[in-house]
mmCIF file of C-alpha atoms and ligand atoms in Angstrom:
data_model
loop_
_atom_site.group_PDB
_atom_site.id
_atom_site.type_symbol
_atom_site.label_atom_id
_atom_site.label_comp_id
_atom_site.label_asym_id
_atom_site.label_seq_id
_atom_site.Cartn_x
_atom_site.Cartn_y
_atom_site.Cartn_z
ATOM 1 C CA UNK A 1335 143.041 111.784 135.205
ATOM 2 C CA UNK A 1336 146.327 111.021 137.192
ATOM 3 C CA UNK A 1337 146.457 107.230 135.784
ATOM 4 C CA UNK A 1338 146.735 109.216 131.915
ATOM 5 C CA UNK A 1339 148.679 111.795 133.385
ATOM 6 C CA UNK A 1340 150.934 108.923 134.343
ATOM 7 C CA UNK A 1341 150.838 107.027 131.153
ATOM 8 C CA UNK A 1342 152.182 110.182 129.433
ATOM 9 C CA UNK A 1343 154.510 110.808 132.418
ATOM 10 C CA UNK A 1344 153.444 114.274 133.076
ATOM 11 C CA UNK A 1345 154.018 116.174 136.065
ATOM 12 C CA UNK A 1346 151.053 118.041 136.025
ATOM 13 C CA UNK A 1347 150.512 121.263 137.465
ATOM 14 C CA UNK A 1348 146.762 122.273 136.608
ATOM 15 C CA UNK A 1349 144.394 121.013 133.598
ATOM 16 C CA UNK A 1350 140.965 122.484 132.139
ATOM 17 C CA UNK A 1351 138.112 120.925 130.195
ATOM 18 C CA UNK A 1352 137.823 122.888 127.375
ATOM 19 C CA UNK A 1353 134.909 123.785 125.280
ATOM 20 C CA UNK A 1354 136.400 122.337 121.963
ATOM 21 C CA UNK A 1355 133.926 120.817 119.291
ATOM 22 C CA UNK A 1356 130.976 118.545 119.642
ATOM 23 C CA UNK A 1357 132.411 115.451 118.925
ATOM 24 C CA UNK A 1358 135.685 114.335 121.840
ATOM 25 C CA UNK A 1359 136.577 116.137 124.696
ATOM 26 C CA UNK A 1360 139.642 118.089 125.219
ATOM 27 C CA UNK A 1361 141.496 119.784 128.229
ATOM 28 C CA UNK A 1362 144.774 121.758 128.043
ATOM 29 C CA UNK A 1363 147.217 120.187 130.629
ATOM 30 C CA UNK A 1364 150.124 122.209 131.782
ATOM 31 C CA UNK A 1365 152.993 120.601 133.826
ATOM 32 C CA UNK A 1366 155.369 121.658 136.568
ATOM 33 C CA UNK A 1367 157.893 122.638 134.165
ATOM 34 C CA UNK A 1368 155.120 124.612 132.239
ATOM 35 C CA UNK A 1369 154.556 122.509 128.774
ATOM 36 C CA UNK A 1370 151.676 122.927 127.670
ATOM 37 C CA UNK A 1371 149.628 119.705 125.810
ATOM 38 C CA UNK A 1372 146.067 119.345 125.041
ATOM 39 C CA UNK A 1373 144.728 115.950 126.139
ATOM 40 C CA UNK A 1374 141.806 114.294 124.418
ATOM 41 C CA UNK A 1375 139.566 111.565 124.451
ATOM 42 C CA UNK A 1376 138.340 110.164 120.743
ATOM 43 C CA UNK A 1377 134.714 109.666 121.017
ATOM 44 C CA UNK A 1378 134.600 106.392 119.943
ATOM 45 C CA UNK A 1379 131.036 105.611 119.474
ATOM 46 C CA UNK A 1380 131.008 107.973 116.221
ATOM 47 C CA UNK A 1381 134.858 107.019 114.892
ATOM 48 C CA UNK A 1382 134.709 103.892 115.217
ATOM 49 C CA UNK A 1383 138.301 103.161 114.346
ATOM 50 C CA UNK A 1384 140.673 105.237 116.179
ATOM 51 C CA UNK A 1385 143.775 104.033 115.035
ATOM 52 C CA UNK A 1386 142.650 104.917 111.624
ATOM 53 C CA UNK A 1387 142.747 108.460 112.715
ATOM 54 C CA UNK A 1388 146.257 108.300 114.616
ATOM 55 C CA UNK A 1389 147.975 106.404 111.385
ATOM 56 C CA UNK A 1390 146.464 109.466 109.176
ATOM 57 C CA UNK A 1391 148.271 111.705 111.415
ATOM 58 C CA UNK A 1392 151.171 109.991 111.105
ATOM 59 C CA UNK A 1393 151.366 109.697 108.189
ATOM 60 C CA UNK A 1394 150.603 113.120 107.409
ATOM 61 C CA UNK A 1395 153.017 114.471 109.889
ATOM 62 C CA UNK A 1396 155.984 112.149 108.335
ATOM 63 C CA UNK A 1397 155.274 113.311 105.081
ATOM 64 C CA UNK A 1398 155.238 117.679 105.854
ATOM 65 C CA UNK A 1399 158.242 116.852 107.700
ATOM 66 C CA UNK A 1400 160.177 115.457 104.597
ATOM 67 C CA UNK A 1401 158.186 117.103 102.179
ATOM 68 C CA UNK A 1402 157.552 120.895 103.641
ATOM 69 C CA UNK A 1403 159.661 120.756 107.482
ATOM 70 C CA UNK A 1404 158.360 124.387 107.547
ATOM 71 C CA UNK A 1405 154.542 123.443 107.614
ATOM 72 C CA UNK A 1406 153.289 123.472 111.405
ATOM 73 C CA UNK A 1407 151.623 120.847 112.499
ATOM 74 C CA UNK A 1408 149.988 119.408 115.151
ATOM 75 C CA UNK A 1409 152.312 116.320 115.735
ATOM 76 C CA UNK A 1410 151.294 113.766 118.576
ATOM 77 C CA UNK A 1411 152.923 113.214 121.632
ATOM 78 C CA UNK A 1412 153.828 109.674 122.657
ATOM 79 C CA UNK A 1413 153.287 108.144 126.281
ATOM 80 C CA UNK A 1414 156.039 106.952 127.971
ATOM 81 C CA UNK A 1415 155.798 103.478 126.297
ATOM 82 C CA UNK A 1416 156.011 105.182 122.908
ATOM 83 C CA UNK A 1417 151.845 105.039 121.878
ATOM 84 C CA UNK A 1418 150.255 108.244 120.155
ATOM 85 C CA UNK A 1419 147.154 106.393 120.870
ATOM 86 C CA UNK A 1420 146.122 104.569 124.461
ATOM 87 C CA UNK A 1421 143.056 102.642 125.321
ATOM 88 C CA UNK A 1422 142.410 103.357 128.962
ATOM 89 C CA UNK A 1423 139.154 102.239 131.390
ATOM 90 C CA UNK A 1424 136.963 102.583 128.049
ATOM 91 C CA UNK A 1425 138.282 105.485 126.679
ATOM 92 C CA UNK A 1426 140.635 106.432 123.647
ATOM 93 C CA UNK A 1427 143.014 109.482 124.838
ATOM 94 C CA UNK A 1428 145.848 111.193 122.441
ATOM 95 C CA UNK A 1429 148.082 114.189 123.036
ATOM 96 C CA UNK A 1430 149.231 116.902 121.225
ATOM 97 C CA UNK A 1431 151.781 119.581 122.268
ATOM 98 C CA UNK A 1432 150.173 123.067 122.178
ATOM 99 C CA UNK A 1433 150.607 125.478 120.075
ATOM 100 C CA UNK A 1434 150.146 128.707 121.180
ATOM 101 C CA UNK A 1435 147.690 130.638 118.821
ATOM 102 C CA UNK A 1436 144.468 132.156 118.988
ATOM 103 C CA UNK A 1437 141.265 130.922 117.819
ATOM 104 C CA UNK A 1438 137.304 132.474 117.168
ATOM 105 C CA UNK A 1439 134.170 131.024 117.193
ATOM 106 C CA UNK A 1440 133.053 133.540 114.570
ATOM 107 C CA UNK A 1441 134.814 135.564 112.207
ATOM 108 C CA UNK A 1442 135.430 139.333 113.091
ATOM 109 C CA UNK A 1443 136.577 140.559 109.595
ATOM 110 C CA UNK A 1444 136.963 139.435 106.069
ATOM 111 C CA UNK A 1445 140.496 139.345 106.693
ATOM 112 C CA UNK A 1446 140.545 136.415 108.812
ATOM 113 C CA UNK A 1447 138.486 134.748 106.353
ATOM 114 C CA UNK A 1448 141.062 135.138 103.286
ATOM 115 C CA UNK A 1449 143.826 133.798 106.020
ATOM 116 C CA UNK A 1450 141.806 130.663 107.257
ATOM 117 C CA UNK A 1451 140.605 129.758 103.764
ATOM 118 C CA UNK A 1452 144.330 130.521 102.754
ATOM 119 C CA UNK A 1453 145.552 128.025 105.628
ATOM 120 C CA UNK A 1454 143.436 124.978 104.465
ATOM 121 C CA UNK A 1455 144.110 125.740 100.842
ATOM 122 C CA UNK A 1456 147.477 125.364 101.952
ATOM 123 C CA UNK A 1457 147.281 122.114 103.861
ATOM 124 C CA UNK A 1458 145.452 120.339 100.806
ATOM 125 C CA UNK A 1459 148.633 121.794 98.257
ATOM 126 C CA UNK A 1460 150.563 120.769 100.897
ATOM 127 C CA UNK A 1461 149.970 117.274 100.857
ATOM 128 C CA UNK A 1462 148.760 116.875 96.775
ATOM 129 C CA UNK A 1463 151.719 114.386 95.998
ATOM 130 C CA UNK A 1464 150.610 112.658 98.885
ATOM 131 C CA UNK A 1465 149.570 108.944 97.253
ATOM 132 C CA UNK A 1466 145.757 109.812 98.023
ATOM 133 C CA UNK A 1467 145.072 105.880 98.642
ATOM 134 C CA UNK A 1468 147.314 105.622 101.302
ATOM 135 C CA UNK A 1469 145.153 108.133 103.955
ATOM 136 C CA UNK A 1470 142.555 105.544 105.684
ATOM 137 C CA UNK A 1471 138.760 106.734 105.578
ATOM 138 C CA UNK A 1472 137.815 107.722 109.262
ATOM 139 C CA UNK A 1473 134.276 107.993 108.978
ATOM 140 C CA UNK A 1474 132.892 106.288 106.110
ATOM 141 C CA UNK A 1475 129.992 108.367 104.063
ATOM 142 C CA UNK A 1476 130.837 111.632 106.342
ATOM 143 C CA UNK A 1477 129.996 114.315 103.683
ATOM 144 C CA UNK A 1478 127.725 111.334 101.319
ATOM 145 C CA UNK A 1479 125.034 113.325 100.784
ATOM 146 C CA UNK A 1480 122.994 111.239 99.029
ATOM 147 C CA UNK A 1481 123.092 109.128 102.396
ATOM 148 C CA UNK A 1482 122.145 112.227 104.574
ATOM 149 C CA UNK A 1483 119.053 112.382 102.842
ATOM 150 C CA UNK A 1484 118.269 108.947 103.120
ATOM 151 C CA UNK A 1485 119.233 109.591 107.055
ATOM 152 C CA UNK A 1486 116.692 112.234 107.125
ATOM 153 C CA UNK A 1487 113.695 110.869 105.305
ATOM 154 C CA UNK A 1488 113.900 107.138 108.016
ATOM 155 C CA UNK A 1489 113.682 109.947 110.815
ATOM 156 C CA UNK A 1490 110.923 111.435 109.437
ATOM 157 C CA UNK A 1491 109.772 107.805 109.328
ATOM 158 C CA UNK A 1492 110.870 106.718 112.379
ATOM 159 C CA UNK A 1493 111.776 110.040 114.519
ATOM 160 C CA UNK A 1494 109.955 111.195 117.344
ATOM 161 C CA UNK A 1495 106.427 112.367 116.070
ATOM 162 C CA UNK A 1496 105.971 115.537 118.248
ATOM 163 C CA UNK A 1497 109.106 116.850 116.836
ATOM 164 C CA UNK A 1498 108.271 115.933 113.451
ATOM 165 C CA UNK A 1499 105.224 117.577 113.450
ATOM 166 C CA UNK A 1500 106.759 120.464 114.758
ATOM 167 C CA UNK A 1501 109.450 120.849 112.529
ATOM 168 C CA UNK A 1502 106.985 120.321 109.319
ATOM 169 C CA UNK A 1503 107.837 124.091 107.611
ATOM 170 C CA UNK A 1504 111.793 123.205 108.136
ATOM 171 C CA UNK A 1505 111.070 119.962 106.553
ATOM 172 C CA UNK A 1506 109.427 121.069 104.017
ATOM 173 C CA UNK A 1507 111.995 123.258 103.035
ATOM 174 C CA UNK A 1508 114.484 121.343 102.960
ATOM 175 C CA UNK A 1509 112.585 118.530 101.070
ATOM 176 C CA UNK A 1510 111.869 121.416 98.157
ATOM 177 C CA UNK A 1511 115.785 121.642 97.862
ATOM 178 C CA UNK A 1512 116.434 118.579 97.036
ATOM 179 C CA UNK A 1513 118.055 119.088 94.057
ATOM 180 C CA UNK A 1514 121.255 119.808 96.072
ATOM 181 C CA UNK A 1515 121.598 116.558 96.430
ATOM 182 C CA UNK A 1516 121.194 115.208 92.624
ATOM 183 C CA UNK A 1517 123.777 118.668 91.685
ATOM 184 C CA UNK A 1518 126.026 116.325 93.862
ATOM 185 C CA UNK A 1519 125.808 113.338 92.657
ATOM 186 C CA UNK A 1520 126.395 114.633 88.817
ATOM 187 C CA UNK A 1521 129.375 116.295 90.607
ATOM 188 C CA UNK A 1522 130.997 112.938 91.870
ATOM 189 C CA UNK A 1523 130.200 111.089 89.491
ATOM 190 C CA UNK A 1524 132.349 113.586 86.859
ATOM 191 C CA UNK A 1525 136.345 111.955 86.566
ATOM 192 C CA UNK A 1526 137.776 115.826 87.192
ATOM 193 C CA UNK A 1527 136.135 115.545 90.645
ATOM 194 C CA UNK A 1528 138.963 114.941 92.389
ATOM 195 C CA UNK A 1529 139.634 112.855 95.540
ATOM 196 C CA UNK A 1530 142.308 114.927 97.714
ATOM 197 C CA UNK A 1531 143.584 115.137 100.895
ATOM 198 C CA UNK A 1532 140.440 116.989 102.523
ATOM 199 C CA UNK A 1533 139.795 118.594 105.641
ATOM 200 C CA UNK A 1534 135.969 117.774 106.092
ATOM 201 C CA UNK A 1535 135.707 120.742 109.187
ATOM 202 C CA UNK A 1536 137.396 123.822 107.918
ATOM 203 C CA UNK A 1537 135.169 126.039 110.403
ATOM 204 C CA UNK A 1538 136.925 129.058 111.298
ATOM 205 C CA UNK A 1539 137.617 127.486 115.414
ATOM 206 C CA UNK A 1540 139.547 125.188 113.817
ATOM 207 C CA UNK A 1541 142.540 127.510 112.903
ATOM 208 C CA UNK A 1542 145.059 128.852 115.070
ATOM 209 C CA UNK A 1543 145.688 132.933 114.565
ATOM 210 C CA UNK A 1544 148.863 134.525 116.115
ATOM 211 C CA UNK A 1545 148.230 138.202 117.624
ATOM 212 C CA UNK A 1546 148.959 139.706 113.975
ATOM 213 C CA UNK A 1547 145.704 137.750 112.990
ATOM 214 C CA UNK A 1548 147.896 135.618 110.571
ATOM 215 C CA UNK A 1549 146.834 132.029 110.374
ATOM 216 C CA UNK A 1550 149.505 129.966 111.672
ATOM 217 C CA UNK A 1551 148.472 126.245 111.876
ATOM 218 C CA UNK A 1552 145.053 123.987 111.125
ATOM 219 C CA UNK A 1553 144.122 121.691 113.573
ATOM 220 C CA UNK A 1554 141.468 119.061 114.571
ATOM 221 C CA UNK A 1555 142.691 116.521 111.947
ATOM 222 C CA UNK A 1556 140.068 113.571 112.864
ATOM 223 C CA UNK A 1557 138.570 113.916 109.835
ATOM 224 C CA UNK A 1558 141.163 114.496 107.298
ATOM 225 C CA UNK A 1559 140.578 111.541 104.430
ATOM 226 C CA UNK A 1560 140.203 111.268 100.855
ATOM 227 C CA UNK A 1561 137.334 113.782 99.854
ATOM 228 C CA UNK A 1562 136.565 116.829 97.648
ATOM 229 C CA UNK A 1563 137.088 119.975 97.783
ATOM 230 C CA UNK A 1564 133.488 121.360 97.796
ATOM 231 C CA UNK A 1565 133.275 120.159 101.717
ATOM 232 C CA UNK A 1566 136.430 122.160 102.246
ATOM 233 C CA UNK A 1567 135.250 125.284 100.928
ATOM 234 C CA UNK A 1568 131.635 124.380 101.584
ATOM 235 C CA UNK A 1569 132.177 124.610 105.363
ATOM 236 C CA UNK A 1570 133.945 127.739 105.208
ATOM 237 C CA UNK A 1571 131.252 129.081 103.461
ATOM 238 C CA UNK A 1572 129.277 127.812 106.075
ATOM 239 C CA UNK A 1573 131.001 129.254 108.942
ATOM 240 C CA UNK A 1574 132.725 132.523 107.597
ATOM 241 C CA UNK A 1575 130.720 134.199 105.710
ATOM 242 C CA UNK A 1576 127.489 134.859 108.421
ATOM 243 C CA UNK A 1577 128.514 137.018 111.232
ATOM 244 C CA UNK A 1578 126.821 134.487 113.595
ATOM 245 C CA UNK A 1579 127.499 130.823 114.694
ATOM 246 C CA UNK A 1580 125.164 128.317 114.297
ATOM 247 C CA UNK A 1581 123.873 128.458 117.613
ATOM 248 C CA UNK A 1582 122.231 131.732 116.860
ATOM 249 C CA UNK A 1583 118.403 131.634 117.214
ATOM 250 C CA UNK A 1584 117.552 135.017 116.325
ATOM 251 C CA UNK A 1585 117.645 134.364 112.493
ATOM 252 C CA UNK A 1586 117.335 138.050 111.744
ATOM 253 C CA UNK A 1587 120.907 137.766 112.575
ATOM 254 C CA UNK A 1588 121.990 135.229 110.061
ATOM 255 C CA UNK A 1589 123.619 137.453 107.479
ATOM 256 C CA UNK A 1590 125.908 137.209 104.644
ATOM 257 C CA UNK A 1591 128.591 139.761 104.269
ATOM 258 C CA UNK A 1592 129.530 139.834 100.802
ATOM 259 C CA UNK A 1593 132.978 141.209 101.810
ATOM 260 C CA UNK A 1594 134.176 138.081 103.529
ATOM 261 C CA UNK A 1595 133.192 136.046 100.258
ATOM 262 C CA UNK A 1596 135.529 137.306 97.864
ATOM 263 C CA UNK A 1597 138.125 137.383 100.916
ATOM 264 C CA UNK A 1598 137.237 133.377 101.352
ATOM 265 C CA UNK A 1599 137.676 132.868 97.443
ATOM 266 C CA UNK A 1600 140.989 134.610 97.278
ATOM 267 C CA UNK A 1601 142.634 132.920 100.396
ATOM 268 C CA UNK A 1602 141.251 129.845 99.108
ATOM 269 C CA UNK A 1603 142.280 129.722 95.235
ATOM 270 C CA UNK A 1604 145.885 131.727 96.009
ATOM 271 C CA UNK A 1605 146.966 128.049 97.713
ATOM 272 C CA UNK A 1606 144.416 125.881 95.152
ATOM 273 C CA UNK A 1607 143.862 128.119 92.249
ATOM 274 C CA UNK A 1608 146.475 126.317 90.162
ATOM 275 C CA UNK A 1609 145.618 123.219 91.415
ATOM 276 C CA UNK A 1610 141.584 122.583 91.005
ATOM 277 C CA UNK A 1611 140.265 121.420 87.798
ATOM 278 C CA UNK A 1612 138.575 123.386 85.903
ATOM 279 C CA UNK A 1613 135.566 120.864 86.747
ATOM 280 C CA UNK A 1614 135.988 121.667 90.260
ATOM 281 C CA UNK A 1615 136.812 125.659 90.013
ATOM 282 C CA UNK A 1616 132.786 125.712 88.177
ATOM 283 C CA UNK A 1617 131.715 124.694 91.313
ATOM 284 C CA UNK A 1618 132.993 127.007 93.927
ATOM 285 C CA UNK A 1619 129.884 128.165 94.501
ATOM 286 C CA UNK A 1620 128.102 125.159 94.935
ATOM 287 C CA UNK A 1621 130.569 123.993 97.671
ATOM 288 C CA UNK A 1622 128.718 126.050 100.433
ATOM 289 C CA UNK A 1623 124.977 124.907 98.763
ATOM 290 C CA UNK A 1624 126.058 121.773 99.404
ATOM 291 C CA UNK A 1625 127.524 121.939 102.957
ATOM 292 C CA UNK A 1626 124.931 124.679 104.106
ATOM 293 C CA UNK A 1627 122.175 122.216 102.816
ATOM 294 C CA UNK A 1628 123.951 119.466 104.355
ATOM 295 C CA UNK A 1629 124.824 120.492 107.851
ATOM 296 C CA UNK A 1630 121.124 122.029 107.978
ATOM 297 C CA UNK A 1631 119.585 118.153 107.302
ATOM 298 C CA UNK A 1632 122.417 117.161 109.637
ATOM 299 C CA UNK A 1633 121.101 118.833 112.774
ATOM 300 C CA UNK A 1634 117.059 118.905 111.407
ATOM 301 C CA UNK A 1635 117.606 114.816 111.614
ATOM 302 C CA UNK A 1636 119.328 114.666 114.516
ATOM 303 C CA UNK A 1637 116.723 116.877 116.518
ATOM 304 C CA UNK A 1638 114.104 114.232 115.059
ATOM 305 C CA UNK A 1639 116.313 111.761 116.594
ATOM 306 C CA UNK A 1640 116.162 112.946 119.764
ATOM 307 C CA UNK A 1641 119.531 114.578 119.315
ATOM 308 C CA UNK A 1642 121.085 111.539 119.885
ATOM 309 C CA UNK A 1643 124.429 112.092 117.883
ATOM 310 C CA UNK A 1644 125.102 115.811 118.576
ATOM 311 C CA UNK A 1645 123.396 116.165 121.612
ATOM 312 C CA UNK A 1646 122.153 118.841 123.005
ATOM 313 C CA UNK A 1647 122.258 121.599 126.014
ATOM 314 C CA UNK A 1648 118.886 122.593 125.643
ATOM 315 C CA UNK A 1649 115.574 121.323 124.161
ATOM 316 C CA UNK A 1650 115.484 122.060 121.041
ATOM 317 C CA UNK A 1651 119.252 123.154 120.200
ATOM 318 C CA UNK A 1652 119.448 120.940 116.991
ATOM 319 C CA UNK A 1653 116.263 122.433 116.034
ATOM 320 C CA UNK A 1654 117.742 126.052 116.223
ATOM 321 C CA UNK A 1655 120.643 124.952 114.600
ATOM 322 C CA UNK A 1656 118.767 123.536 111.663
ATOM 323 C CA UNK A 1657 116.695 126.367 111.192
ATOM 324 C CA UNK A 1658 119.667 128.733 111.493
ATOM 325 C CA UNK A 1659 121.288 127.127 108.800
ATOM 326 C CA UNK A 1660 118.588 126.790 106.723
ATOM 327 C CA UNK A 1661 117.854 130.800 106.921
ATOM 328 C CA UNK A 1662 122.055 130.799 106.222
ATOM 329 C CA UNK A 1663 121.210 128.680 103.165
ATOM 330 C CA UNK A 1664 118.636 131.337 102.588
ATOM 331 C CA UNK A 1665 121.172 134.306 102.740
ATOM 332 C CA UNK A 1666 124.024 132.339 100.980
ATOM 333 C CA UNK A 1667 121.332 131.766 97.649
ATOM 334 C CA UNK A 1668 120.889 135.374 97.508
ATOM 335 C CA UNK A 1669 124.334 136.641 97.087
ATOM 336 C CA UNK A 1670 124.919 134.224 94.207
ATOM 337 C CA UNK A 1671 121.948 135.660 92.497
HETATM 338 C C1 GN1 B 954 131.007 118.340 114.485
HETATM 339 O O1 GN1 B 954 132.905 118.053 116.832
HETATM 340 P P1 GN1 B 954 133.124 119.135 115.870
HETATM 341 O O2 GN1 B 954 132.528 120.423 116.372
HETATM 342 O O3 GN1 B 954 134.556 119.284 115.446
HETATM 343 C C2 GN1 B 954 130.829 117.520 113.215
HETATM 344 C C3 GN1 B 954 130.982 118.414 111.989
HETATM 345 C C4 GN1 B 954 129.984 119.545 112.065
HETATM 346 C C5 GN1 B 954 130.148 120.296 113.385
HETATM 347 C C6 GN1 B 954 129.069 121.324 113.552
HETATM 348 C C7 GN1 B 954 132.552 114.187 113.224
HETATM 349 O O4 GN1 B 954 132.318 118.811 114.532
HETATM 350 O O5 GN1 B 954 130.736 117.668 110.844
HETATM 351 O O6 GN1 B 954 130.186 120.432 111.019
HETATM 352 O O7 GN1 B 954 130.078 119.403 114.496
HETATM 353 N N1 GN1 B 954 131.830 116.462 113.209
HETATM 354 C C8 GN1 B 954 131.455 115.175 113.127
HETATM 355 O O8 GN1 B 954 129.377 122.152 114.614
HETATM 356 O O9 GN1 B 954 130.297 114.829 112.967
HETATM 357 MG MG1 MG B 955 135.798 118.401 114.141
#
């Protein structure tokens, strides 16, 4: 670590590995004169094109500061020789400087749900002048749908055949809801399904809380790109409304509070109410169908895979995680009934 620490000409004092996403891996780094950064390395195998992620930020970052200087924002810090992205021993590292906030793994109360929803809502109206052509696509088909499905019926094709014939009542399942994915192709294919600057991982970890529980900044931008807002609100359907993360296995546990919904709705439409189609606003619902259903084929394929994209800690894990969402799919149906 002391050749990056070098590169960014820190004096470094101490530095964790944090437990931050599934995806790269981040540490905090605090120097002698106590700044605080987090340090990260872009796993490159799954964004393939780095840079595309660093100009978004950019970009992004140059624009808030003309357009809305007030917006926080996690701007990236340059290495010595001026780079916001460096290519070191096989690895792609980039910095930010911290900001100090808090941040939860699951949601305590409905009002942290209105403020998160409220803080991405904010970040897409933030940025809707923003020429939408001009963000580069960091992971092509990310939220396609119609190509997760595809993804999941080779693995059942070519997946590992113990876990496959293990799996066979999730499967099943999820093959039966299949309509999901023809609701979202009819809701592409409409014109006032708009592209706009989207999120595509609005989970609730990914927002930073000061002590008041106000939301005060979104981060984890690597996946920011032209999308729609149904993966936005679908994933904070997805991970704000149960009172459990995904790693639950007890799926007694996997309950919807109808509380947080309307608290998700209002923090969401008070930044995007004026600003969604009509089109789009008829679909609110189906937002966290569609990501629920999604993530839930996500982790089913990957465990039949061999877990070879999310990996896992345990034997199994995708599994859980798959069948957790799929009883959260479950509970989400029912309080649209
Ligand atoms: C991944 O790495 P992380 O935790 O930010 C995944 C998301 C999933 C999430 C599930 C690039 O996000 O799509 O919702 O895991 N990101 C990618 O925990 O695949
Ligand atoms: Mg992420």
């Amino acid at each position: 670590m002391q050749a990056i620490f070098d590169i960014y000409n820190w004096n470094v004092d101490r530095f964790e590995r944090i437990d931050q996403g599934l995806i790269n891996t981040t540490f905090i780094v605090i120097t002698k004169e106590g700044q605080e950064y987090i340090l990260q390395t872009v796993n490159h195998l799954i964004f393939k094109d780095p840079s595309a992620i660093d100009q978004n930020i950019q970009l992004i970052g140059k624009y808030l500061q003309e357009h809305a200087p007030g917006f926080l924002f996690t701007h990236l810090v340059p290495t010595k020789k001026g780079d916001t992205l460096t290519f070191y021993e096989g690895k792609y590292y980039r910095a930010f400087a911290k900001i100090n906030g808090q941040s939860y793994d699951v949601l305590e109360n409905p009002l942290l749900a209105k403020a998160a929803a409220n803080a991405f809502g904010q970040f897409t109206a933030a940025l809707v002048n923003l020429p939408i052509q001009q963000l580069k696509i960091t992971l092509p088909d990310f939220h396609n749908l119609s190509l997760r499905y595809t993804q999941f019926e080779t693995a059942l094709t070519n997946g590992d055949t113990n876990r496959i014939n293990e799996s066979k009542i999730a499967i099943e399942y999820l093959q039966s809801q299949q309509d999901v994915v023809k609701r979202y192709e009819t809701f592409i294919a409409n014109k006032d399904a708009k592209l706009r600057v989207t999120h595509h991982d609005t989970k609730i970890s990914n927002v930073l809380f000061d002590k008041q529980e106000k939301a005060i900044c979104v981060i984890d931008l690597d996946t920011v790109m032209p999308g729609y807002f149904i993966s936005d609100v679908g994933d904070m359907c997805r991970t704000y409304l149960p009172n459990v993360s995904e790693e639950e296995a007890n799926l007694d546990l996997v309950q919807i509070d109808k509380g947080r919904w309307t608290a998700l709705k209002e923090g969401y439409l008070n930044a995007m109410g004026n600003i969604l189609t009509s089109f789009e606003l008829a679909h609110f619902e189906f937002a966290g169908e569609f990501m629920i259903y999604m993530q839930a084929l996500r982790f089913l394929t990957d465990h039949l895979n061999l877990d070879t994209y999310y990996g896992a800690k345990y034997n199994g894990q995708n599994y859980v995680r798959a069948i957790n969402q799929i009883a959260l799919l479950k509970a989400y149906s029912k309080i649209l009934q």
